[in-house]
PDB file of C-alpha atoms (C1' of nucleotides) in Angstrom:
ATOM      1  CA  UNK A   1      56.136 190.691 138.280  1.00  0.00           C
ATOM      2  CA  UNK A   2      53.352 190.754 136.259  1.00  0.00           C
ATOM      3  CA  UNK A   3      53.112 193.071 133.414  1.00  0.00           C
ATOM      4  CA  UNK A   4      51.201 196.276 133.731  1.00  0.00           C
ATOM      5  CA  UNK A   5      48.146 196.068 132.283  1.00  0.00           C
ATOM      6  CA  UNK A   6      48.219 199.022 129.978  1.00  0.00           C
ATOM      7  CA  UNK A   7      45.711 201.536 129.364  1.00  0.00           C
ATOM      8  CA  UNK A   8      44.706 199.281 126.113  1.00  0.00           C
ATOM      9  CA  UNK A   9      43.267 196.410 128.619  1.00  0.00           C
ATOM     10  CA  UNK A  10      41.460 198.769 131.044  1.00  0.00           C
ATOM     11  CA  UNK A  11      37.835 198.231 131.414  1.00  0.00           C
ATOM     12  CA  UNK A  12      36.673 201.460 131.531  1.00  0.00           C
ATOM     13  CA  UNK A  13      34.134 201.974 128.547  1.00  0.00           C
ATOM     14  CA  UNK A  14      30.842 202.254 128.915  1.00  0.00           C
ATOM     15  CA  UNK A  15      28.204 200.733 126.272  1.00  0.00           C
ATOM     16  CA  UNK A  16      26.951 203.735 124.823  1.00  0.00           C
ATOM     17  CA  UNK A  17      30.847 205.000 124.365  1.00  0.00           C
ATOM     18  CA  UNK A  18      31.324 201.413 122.733  1.00  0.00           C
ATOM     19  CA  UNK A  19      28.317 201.781 120.417  1.00  0.00           C
ATOM     20  CA  UNK A  20      30.032 205.213 119.260  1.00  0.00           C
ATOM     21  CA  UNK A  21      33.289 203.889 118.454  1.00  0.00           C
ATOM     22  CA  UNK A  22      32.231 200.626 116.971  1.00  0.00           C
ATOM     23  CA  UNK A  23      29.326 201.973 114.957  1.00  0.00           C
ATOM     24  CA  UNK A  24      27.186 198.844 116.616  1.00  0.00           C
ATOM     25  CA  UNK A  25      24.234 198.850 118.040  1.00  0.00           C
ATOM     26  CA  UNK A  26      24.013 198.176 122.000  1.00  0.00           C
ATOM     27  CA  UNK A  27      21.713 195.427 120.952  1.00  0.00           C
ATOM     28  CA  UNK A  28      24.228 193.794 119.258  1.00  0.00           C
ATOM     29  CA  UNK A  29      26.872 194.178 121.493  1.00  0.00           C
ATOM     30  CA  UNK A  30      25.152 192.604 124.256  1.00  0.00           C
ATOM     31  CA  UNK A  31      24.367 189.711 121.728  1.00  0.00           C
ATOM     32  CA  UNK A  32      27.609 189.276 121.278  1.00  0.00           C
ATOM     33  CA  UNK A  33      28.330 188.785 124.830  1.00  0.00           C
ATOM     34  CA  UNK A  34      25.626 186.159 125.083  1.00  0.00           C
ATOM     35  CA  UNK A  35      27.389 184.399 122.619  1.00  0.00           C
ATOM     36  CA  UNK A  36      30.450 184.777 124.554  1.00  0.00           C
ATOM     37  CA  UNK A  37      32.691 186.460 121.983  1.00  0.00           C
ATOM     38  CA  UNK A  38      33.429 189.266 124.720  1.00  0.00           C
ATOM     39  CA  UNK A  39      33.673 189.901 128.047  1.00  0.00           C
ATOM     40  CA  UNK A  40      32.934 193.198 129.815  1.00  0.00           C
ATOM     41  CA  UNK A  41      33.686 193.805 133.539  1.00  0.00           C
ATOM     42  CA  UNK A  42      30.658 195.562 135.410  1.00  0.00           C
ATOM     43  CA  UNK A  43      30.555 198.346 137.747  1.00  0.00           C
ATOM     44  CA  UNK A  44      29.017 197.545 141.423  1.00  0.00           C
ATOM     45  CA  UNK A  45      25.585 198.602 139.966  1.00  0.00           C
ATOM     46  CA  UNK A  46      25.948 196.456 136.967  1.00  0.00           C
ATOM     47  CA  UNK A  47      26.978 198.314 134.284  1.00  0.00           C
ATOM     48  CA  UNK A  48      28.957 196.899 131.275  1.00  0.00           C
ATOM     49  CA  UNK A  49      32.742 198.289 130.945  1.00  0.00           C
ATOM     50  CA  UNK A  50      34.797 197.427 128.036  1.00  0.00           C
ATOM     51  CA  UNK A  51      38.648 198.330 126.822  1.00  0.00           C
ATOM     52  CA  UNK A  52      39.949 199.660 123.988  1.00  0.00           C
ATOM     53  CA  UNK A  53      41.027 195.915 123.099  1.00  0.00           C
ATOM     54  CA  UNK A  54      37.354 195.106 123.360  1.00  0.00           C
ATOM     55  CA  UNK A  55      36.784 197.828 120.688  1.00  0.00           C
ATOM     56  CA  UNK A  56      39.183 196.348 118.388  1.00  0.00           C
ATOM     57  CA  UNK A  57      38.063 192.749 118.958  1.00  0.00           C
ATOM     58  CA  UNK A  58      34.500 194.049 118.394  1.00  0.00           C
ATOM     59  CA  UNK A  59      35.399 195.713 115.337  1.00  0.00           C
ATOM     60  CA  UNK A  60      36.836 192.390 113.691  1.00  0.00           C
ATOM     61  CA  UNK A  61      33.737 190.506 115.052  1.00  0.00           C
ATOM     62  CA  UNK A  62      31.542 192.848 113.096  1.00  0.00           C
ATOM     63  CA  UNK A  63      33.863 192.190 110.276  1.00  0.00           C
ATOM     64  CA  UNK A  64      33.236 188.795 110.141  1.00  0.00           C
ATOM     65  CA  UNK A  65      29.273 189.005 110.654  1.00  0.00           C
ATOM     66  CA  UNK A  66      29.592 191.205 107.894  1.00  0.00           C
ATOM     67  CA  UNK A  67      30.975 188.526 105.567  1.00  0.00           C
ATOM     68  CA  UNK A  68      28.427 186.128 106.949  1.00  0.00           C
ATOM     69  CA  UNK A  69      30.238 184.056 109.836  1.00  0.00           C
ATOM     70  CA  UNK A  70      28.328 182.949 112.469  1.00  0.00           C
ATOM     71  CA  UNK A  71      28.928 183.612 115.939  1.00  0.00           C
ATOM     72  CA  UNK A  72      29.388 180.318 116.659  1.00  0.00           C
ATOM     73  CA  UNK A  73      32.409 179.984 114.166  1.00  0.00           C
ATOM     74  CA  UNK A  74      33.738 183.314 115.133  1.00  0.00           C
ATOM     75  CA  UNK A  75      33.958 182.262 118.822  1.00  0.00           C
ATOM     76  CA  UNK A  76      35.997 179.313 117.784  1.00  0.00           C
ATOM     77  CA  UNK A  77      38.442 181.795 115.958  1.00  0.00           C
ATOM     78  CA  UNK A  78      38.995 183.613 119.021  1.00  0.00           C
ATOM     79  CA  UNK A  79      39.904 180.800 121.217  1.00  0.00           C
ATOM     80  CA  UNK A  80      42.214 179.410 118.614  1.00  0.00           C
ATOM     81  CA  UNK A  81      43.780 182.619 118.573  1.00  0.00           C
ATOM     82  CA  UNK A  82      43.834 183.346 122.254  1.00  0.00           C
ATOM     83  CA  UNK A  83      45.561 179.804 122.597  1.00  0.00           C
ATOM     84  CA  UNK A  84      47.972 180.980 119.943  1.00  0.00           C
ATOM     85  CA  UNK A  85      48.939 184.094 121.848  1.00  0.00           C
ATOM     86  CA  UNK A  86      49.396 182.066 124.954  1.00  0.00           C
ATOM     87  CA  UNK A  87      51.579 179.709 123.380  1.00  0.00           C
ATOM     88  CA  UNK A  88      53.522 182.620 122.233  1.00  0.00           C
ATOM     89  CA  UNK A  89      53.762 184.058 125.694  1.00  0.00           C
ATOM     90  CA  UNK A  90      54.772 180.496 127.261  1.00  0.00           C
ATOM     91  CA  UNK A  91      57.760 180.435 124.281  1.00  0.00           C
ATOM     92  CA  UNK A  92      58.848 183.630 125.369  1.00  0.00           C
ATOM     93  CA  UNK A  93      58.532 182.979 129.375  1.00  0.00           C
ATOM     94  CA  UNK A  94      60.458 179.493 128.590  1.00  0.00           C
ATOM     95  CA  UNK A  95      63.163 181.357 126.852  1.00  0.00           C
ATOM     96  CA  UNK A  96      63.706 183.818 129.702  1.00  0.00           C
ATOM     97  CA  UNK A  97      63.393 181.301 132.124  1.00  0.00           C
ATOM     98  CA  UNK A  98      66.781 180.041 130.190  1.00  0.00           C
ATOM     99  CA  UNK A  99      68.538 183.319 130.233  1.00  0.00           C
ATOM    100  CA  UNK A 100      67.563 183.965 133.698  1.00  0.00           C
ATOM    101  CA  UNK A 101      69.042 180.462 134.849  1.00  0.00           C
ATOM    102  CA  UNK A 102      72.735 181.117 132.492  1.00  0.00           C
ATOM    103  CA  UNK A 103      73.254 184.578 133.187  1.00  0.00           C
ATOM    104  CA  UNK A 104      70.990 185.092 136.309  1.00  0.00           C
ATOM    105  CA  UNK A 105      69.323 188.502 134.972  1.00  0.00           C
ATOM    106  CA  UNK A 106      67.553 189.804 137.528  1.00  0.00           C
ATOM    107  CA  UNK A 107      63.859 191.361 137.078  1.00  0.00           C
ATOM    108  CA  UNK A 108      64.020 195.023 136.293  1.00  0.00           C
ATOM    109  CA  UNK A 109      60.572 196.985 136.698  1.00  0.00           C
TER     110      UNK A 109
ATOM    111  CA  UNK B   1      48.066 213.945 107.945  1.00  0.00           C
ATOM    112  CA  UNK B   2      47.016 214.562 111.313  1.00  0.00           C
ATOM    113  CA  UNK B   3      48.925 212.762 114.338  1.00  0.00           C
ATOM    114  CA  UNK B   4      46.237 209.843 115.001  1.00  0.00           C
ATOM    115  CA  UNK B   5      45.030 210.195 118.135  1.00  0.00           C
ATOM    116  CA  UNK B   6      46.054 207.424 120.268  1.00  0.00           C
ATOM    117  CA  UNK B   7      44.002 205.662 123.229  1.00  0.00           C
ATOM    118  CA  UNK B   8      45.381 207.792 125.554  1.00  0.00           C
ATOM    119  CA  UNK B   9      43.657 210.987 124.540  1.00  0.00           C
ATOM    120  CA  UNK B  10      40.324 209.763 123.692  1.00  0.00           C
ATOM    121  CA  UNK B  11      37.877 210.968 125.658  1.00  0.00           C
ATOM    122  CA  UNK B  12      35.724 207.455 126.733  1.00  0.00           C
ATOM    123  CA  UNK B  13      35.643 207.622 130.432  1.00  0.00           C
ATOM    124  CA  UNK B  14      32.791 208.409 132.914  1.00  0.00           C
ATOM    125  CA  UNK B  15      33.038 210.618 135.985  1.00  0.00           C
ATOM    126  CA  UNK B  16      32.658 207.516 138.106  1.00  0.00           C
ATOM    127  CA  UNK B  17      35.075 205.674 136.784  1.00  0.00           C
ATOM    128  CA  UNK B  18      37.299 208.936 136.671  1.00  0.00           C
ATOM    129  CA  UNK B  19      36.636 208.480 140.510  1.00  0.00           C
ATOM    130  CA  UNK B  20      38.011 205.008 140.888  1.00  0.00           C
ATOM    131  CA  UNK B  21      40.915 205.389 138.803  1.00  0.00           C
ATOM    132  CA  UNK B  22      41.875 208.580 140.656  1.00  0.00           C
ATOM    133  CA  UNK B  23      40.467 208.048 144.052  1.00  0.00           C
ATOM    134  CA  UNK B  24      39.316 211.715 144.075  1.00  0.00           C
ATOM    135  CA  UNK B  25      35.887 212.499 144.734  1.00  0.00           C
ATOM    136  CA  UNK B  26      33.376 213.364 142.027  1.00  0.00           C
ATOM    137  CA  UNK B  27      32.927 216.715 143.753  1.00  0.00           C
ATOM    138  CA  UNK B  28      36.581 217.268 143.365  1.00  0.00           C
ATOM    139  CA  UNK B  29      36.881 216.273 139.758  1.00  0.00           C
ATOM    140  CA  UNK B  30      34.319 218.976 139.010  1.00  0.00           C
ATOM    141  CA  UNK B  31      35.698 221.662 141.293  1.00  0.00           C
ATOM    142  CA  UNK B  32      39.067 221.289 139.129  1.00  0.00           C
ATOM    143  CA  UNK B  33      37.024 221.623 135.710  1.00  0.00           C
ATOM    144  CA  UNK B  34      35.193 224.809 137.429  1.00  0.00           C
ATOM    145  CA  UNK B  35      39.065 225.791 138.198  1.00  0.00           C
ATOM    146  CA  UNK B  36      39.755 225.291 134.783  1.00  0.00           C
ATOM    147  CA  UNK B  37      42.459 222.663 135.295  1.00  0.00           C
ATOM    148  CA  UNK B  38      40.706 219.961 133.396  1.00  0.00           C
ATOM    149  CA  UNK B  39      39.074 219.950 129.859  1.00  0.00           C
ATOM    150  CA  UNK B  40      36.420 217.044 129.819  1.00  0.00           C
ATOM    151  CA  UNK B  41      34.082 216.539 126.687  1.00  0.00           C
ATOM    152  CA  UNK B  42      30.455 215.692 126.944  1.00  0.00           C
ATOM    153  CA  UNK B  43      28.377 213.430 125.681  1.00  0.00           C
ATOM    154  CA  UNK B  44      24.986 214.701 123.717  1.00  0.00           C
ATOM    155  CA  UNK B  45      23.260 214.107 126.725  1.00  0.00           C
ATOM    156  CA  UNK B  46      25.710 216.157 128.690  1.00  0.00           C
ATOM    157  CA  UNK B  47      27.691 213.688 130.558  1.00  0.00           C
ATOM    158  CA  UNK B  48      31.351 214.238 131.401  1.00  0.00           C
ATOM    159  CA  UNK B  49      33.490 212.022 129.129  1.00  0.00           C
ATOM    160  CA  UNK B  50      37.495 211.972 130.162  1.00  0.00           C
ATOM    161  CA  UNK B  51      40.813 210.529 128.905  1.00  0.00           C
ATOM    162  CA  UNK B  52      43.662 208.424 130.170  1.00  0.00           C
ATOM    163  CA  UNK B  53      45.652 211.729 130.147  1.00  0.00           C
ATOM    164  CA  UNK B  54      43.131 213.332 132.077  1.00  0.00           C
ATOM    165  CA  UNK B  55      43.591 210.670 134.681  1.00  0.00           C
ATOM    166  CA  UNK B  56      47.276 211.380 134.785  1.00  0.00           C
ATOM    167  CA  UNK B  57      46.886 214.865 134.640  1.00  0.00           C
ATOM    168  CA  UNK B  58      44.601 214.584 137.583  1.00  0.00           C
ATOM    169  CA  UNK B  59      46.882 212.488 139.743  1.00  0.00           C
ATOM    170  CA  UNK B  60      49.384 215.143 139.642  1.00  0.00           C
ATOM    171  CA  UNK B  61      46.758 218.231 139.920  1.00  0.00           C
ATOM    172  CA  UNK B  62      46.112 215.694 143.111  1.00  0.00           C
ATOM    173  CA  UNK B  63      49.805 215.572 144.457  1.00  0.00           C
ATOM    174  CA  UNK B  64      50.243 219.218 144.417  1.00  0.00           C
ATOM    175  CA  UNK B  65      47.061 220.235 146.131  1.00  0.00           C
ATOM    176  CA  UNK B  66      48.247 217.768 149.052  1.00  0.00           C
ATOM    177  CA  UNK B  67      51.293 220.182 148.872  1.00  0.00           C
ATOM    178  CA  UNK B  68      49.459 223.001 149.390  1.00  0.00           C
ATOM    179  CA  UNK B  69      49.526 224.257 145.700  1.00  0.00           C
ATOM    180  CA  UNK B  70      46.550 226.318 145.076  1.00  0.00           C
ATOM    181  CA  UNK B  71      44.499 225.471 141.962  1.00  0.00           C
ATOM    182  CA  UNK B  72      45.214 229.414 140.649  1.00  0.00           C
ATOM    183  CA  UNK B  73      49.063 228.364 140.996  1.00  0.00           C
ATOM    184  CA  UNK B  74      48.605 224.824 139.529  1.00  0.00           C
ATOM    185  CA  UNK B  75      46.394 226.385 136.436  1.00  0.00           C
ATOM    186  CA  UNK B  76      49.651 228.283 135.529  1.00  0.00           C
ATOM    187  CA  UNK B  77      51.961 225.683 135.680  1.00  0.00           C
ATOM    188  CA  UNK B  78      49.719 223.740 133.397  1.00  0.00           C
ATOM    189  CA  UNK B  79      49.658 226.483 131.166  1.00  0.00           C
ATOM    190  CA  UNK B  80      53.280 226.636 130.870  1.00  0.00           C
ATOM    191  CA  UNK B  81      53.968 223.154 130.219  1.00  0.00           C
ATOM    192  CA  UNK B  82      51.701 223.232 127.290  1.00  0.00           C
ATOM    193  CA  UNK B  83      53.421 225.811 125.764  1.00  0.00           C
ATOM    194  CA  UNK B  84      56.695 223.933 126.339  1.00  0.00           C
ATOM    195  CA  UNK B  85      55.136 221.101 124.856  1.00  0.00           C
ATOM    196  CA  UNK B  86      53.792 223.123 121.618  1.00  0.00           C
ATOM    197  CA  UNK B  87      57.408 224.497 121.339  1.00  0.00           C
ATOM    198  CA  UNK B  88      58.630 220.839 121.202  1.00  0.00           C
ATOM    199  CA  UNK B  89      55.895 220.228 118.555  1.00  0.00           C
ATOM    200  CA  UNK B  90      56.967 223.261 116.537  1.00  0.00           C
ATOM    201  CA  UNK B  91      60.576 222.172 116.400  1.00  0.00           C
ATOM    202  CA  UNK B  92      59.928 219.111 115.176  1.00  0.00           C
ATOM    203  CA  UNK B  93      57.654 219.882 112.842  1.00  0.00           C
ATOM    204  CA  UNK B  94      60.235 222.503 111.358  1.00  0.00           C
ATOM    205  CA  UNK B  95      62.740 219.844 111.148  1.00  0.00           C
ATOM    206  CA  UNK B  96      60.920 217.761 109.549  1.00  0.00           C
ATOM    207  CA  UNK B  97      59.978 220.616 107.221  1.00  0.00           C
ATOM    208  CA  UNK B  98      63.394 220.967 106.158  1.00  0.00           C
ATOM    209  CA  UNK B  99      63.510 217.003 105.689  1.00  0.00           C
ATOM    210  CA  UNK B 100      60.745 216.939 103.310  1.00  0.00           C
ATOM    211  CA  UNK B 101      62.273 219.951 101.895  1.00  0.00           C
ATOM    212  CA  UNK B 102      65.601 218.565 100.988  1.00  0.00           C
ATOM    213  CA  UNK B 103      64.544 215.210 100.346  1.00  0.00           C
ATOM    214  CA  UNK B 104      61.205 215.046  99.551  1.00  0.00           C
ATOM    215  CA  UNK B 105      60.136 212.296 102.136  1.00  0.00           C
ATOM    216  CA  UNK B 106      56.208 211.776 101.442  1.00  0.00           C
ATOM    217  CA  UNK B 107      53.885 211.049 104.228  1.00  0.00           C
ATOM    218  CA  UNK B 108      53.473 207.485 104.833  1.00  0.00           C
ATOM    219  CA  UNK B 109      50.181 206.326 106.890  1.00  0.00           C
TER     220      UNK B 109
ATOM    221  C1'  DA C   1       8.572 172.732 108.193  1.00  0.00           C
ATOM    222  C1'  DA C   2      10.866 173.587 112.634  1.00  0.00           C
ATOM    223  C1'  DA C   3      14.401 175.280 115.148  1.00  0.00           C
ATOM    224  C1'  DA C   4      18.424 178.553 115.809  1.00  0.00           C
ATOM    225  C1'  DG C   5      20.099 182.943 114.751  1.00  0.00           C
ATOM    226  C1'  DA C   6      20.434 187.766 114.421  1.00  0.00           C
ATOM    227  C1'  DT C   7      18.529 191.542 115.360  1.00  0.00           C
ATOM    228  C1'  DG C   8      14.780 195.803 116.277  1.00  0.00           C
ATOM    229  C1'  DT C   9      11.933 197.563 119.652  1.00  0.00           C
ATOM    230  C1'  DT C  10       9.259 198.505 123.818  1.00  0.00           C
ATOM    231  C1'  DA C  11       8.857 198.585 128.902  1.00  0.00           C
ATOM    232  C1'  DG C  12       9.544 199.258 133.410  1.00  0.00           C
ATOM    233  C1'  DA C  13      13.334 199.675 136.842  1.00  0.00           C
ATOM    234  C1'  DT C  14      17.802 201.147 138.237  1.00  0.00           C
ATOM    235  C1'  DT C  15      22.368 203.136 138.198  1.00  0.00           C
ATOM    236  C1'  DT C  16      24.769 207.083 137.024  1.00  0.00           C
ATOM    237  C1'  DC C  17      24.963 211.687 136.123  1.00  0.00           C
ATOM    238  C1'  DC C  18      23.858 216.810 136.138  1.00  0.00           C
ATOM    239  C1'  DT C  19      23.030 221.375 138.301  1.00  0.00           C
ATOM    240  C1'  DT C  20      22.161 224.176 141.967  1.00  0.00           C
ATOM    241  C1'  DA C  21      22.665 225.419 146.523  1.00  0.00           C
ATOM    242  C1'  DC C  22      23.528 225.309 151.178  1.00  0.00           C
ATOM    243  C1'  DG C  23      27.656 224.821 155.125  1.00  0.00           C
ATOM    244  C1'  DC C  24      31.812 224.828 156.863  1.00  0.00           C
ATOM    245  C1'  DA C  25      36.627 224.376 158.032  1.00  0.00           C
ATOM    246  C1'  DA C  26      41.260 226.547 156.917  1.00  0.00           C
ATOM    247  C1'  DG C  27      43.599 230.366 154.983  1.00  0.00           C
ATOM    248  C1'  DT C  28      44.306 234.985 152.762  1.00  0.00           C
ATOM    249  C1'  DA C  29      43.489 239.922 152.759  1.00  0.00           C
ATOM    250  C1'  DT C  30      41.725 244.555 154.584  1.00  0.00           C
TER     251       DT C  30
ATOM    252  C1'  DA D   1      39.643 240.828 164.370  1.00  0.00           C
ATOM    253  C1'  DT D   2      36.738 240.666 160.846  1.00  0.00           C
ATOM    254  C1'  DA D   3      35.307 239.691 156.356  1.00  0.00           C
ATOM    255  C1'  DC D   4      36.445 237.076 151.705  1.00  0.00           C
ATOM    256  C1'  DT D   5      38.252 232.870 149.016  1.00  0.00           C
ATOM    257  C1'  DT D   6      39.431 228.207 148.960  1.00  0.00           C
ATOM    258  C1'  DG D   7      38.258 223.851 148.683  1.00  0.00           C
ATOM    259  C1'  DC D   8      35.536 220.779 149.754  1.00  0.00           C
ATOM    260  C1'  DG D   9      31.121 217.774 151.848  1.00  0.00           C
ATOM    261  C1'  DT D  10      26.387 216.972 151.217  1.00  0.00           C
ATOM    262  C1'  DA D  11      21.386 216.793 150.040  1.00  0.00           C
ATOM    263  C1'  DA D  12      17.640 217.421 146.544  1.00  0.00           C
ATOM    264  C1'  DG D  13      15.106 216.628 142.321  1.00  0.00           C
ATOM    265  C1'  DG D  14      15.694 215.801 137.590  1.00  0.00           C
ATOM    266  C1'  DA D  15      17.562 213.962 133.549  1.00  0.00           C
ATOM    267  C1'  DA D  16      20.300 210.652 130.832  1.00  0.00           C
ATOM    268  C1'  DA D  17      22.386 205.880 130.471  1.00  0.00           C
ATOM    269  C1'  DT D  18      21.996 201.675 131.074  1.00  0.00           C
ATOM    270  C1'  DC D  19      19.730 197.176 133.162  1.00  0.00           C
ATOM    271  C1'  DT D  20      16.895 192.719 131.923  1.00  0.00           C
ATOM    272  C1'  DA D  21      13.425 190.416 130.066  1.00  0.00           C
ATOM    273  C1'  DA D  22       9.994 189.857 126.292  1.00  0.00           C
ATOM    274  C1'  DC D  23       7.943 189.435 121.879  1.00  0.00           C
ATOM    275  C1'  DA D  24       8.364 190.492 116.939  1.00  0.00           C
ATOM    276  C1'  DT D  25      10.811 189.536 112.582  1.00  0.00           C
ATOM    277  C1'  DC D  26      13.548 187.981 109.025  1.00  0.00           C
ATOM    278  C1'  DT D  27      17.325 184.941 107.660  1.00  0.00           C
ATOM    279  C1'  DT D  28      19.755 180.431 107.738  1.00  0.00           C
ATOM    280  C1'  DT D  29      20.559 176.015 109.086  1.00  0.00           C
ATOM    281  C1'  DT D  30      19.126 171.472 109.987  1.00  0.00           C
TER     282       DT D  30
END
DNA sequence: AAAAGATGTTAGATTTCCTTACGCAAGTAT
DNA sequence: ATACTTGCGTAAGGAAATCTAACATCTTTT
């Protein structure tokens, strides 16, 4: 039923690896979390875990920071994009619903 | 020029996360490495790092172990499959070479 | 000038991981 | 039947990685 979360969204990467992949310092990565730009999961012991999507997001953030954009504005942009994505998903779902209603297409896993 | 290593093959996963993803014990995971079934990279400090491909491989290994197959035999099967994959890649490359020769297709990144 | 933003750095505590080694049950070979 | 080999569990001691909190600094905003 629900879209399978691909590898890209699985939170499995430690902050150290994250540092290597993005070139950012751990301090920066934690700070961007504090500013609510990124949302890692936590291990049972409290260690942060990120996904490859997070890697991409962090790189975008880093670019904007370099351009002098403040975390505050970046957050707004992220929220805006998230909403756009959601709308896209909703439209897709609606269309799917219509198709289902008209043709009774069954879910295939 | 060289195929971009997708997320699936990037070695970024710690053994603890590996344990969660596969359901195997760390002891087992290390043991299968000792038996040369799996080949993690290492951090500068010596910590093991695995890829999502390794996760899949480990699950297959676990299945075979359950079926009573010994690590020795599993290793042979893995080697055999690796060779098959390589042959496939080589054929693909050869075909590509012919195409390049005949039509001068340029590499596009 | 004062406040806020964006980091570096340090310190002490926790968590995670490493290797080595011993133990043991079940299977295999001699 | 006895002696290895396989496939783990488990424990110990140490090293690596991460955590939070705090203080310092420099730059921008207000």
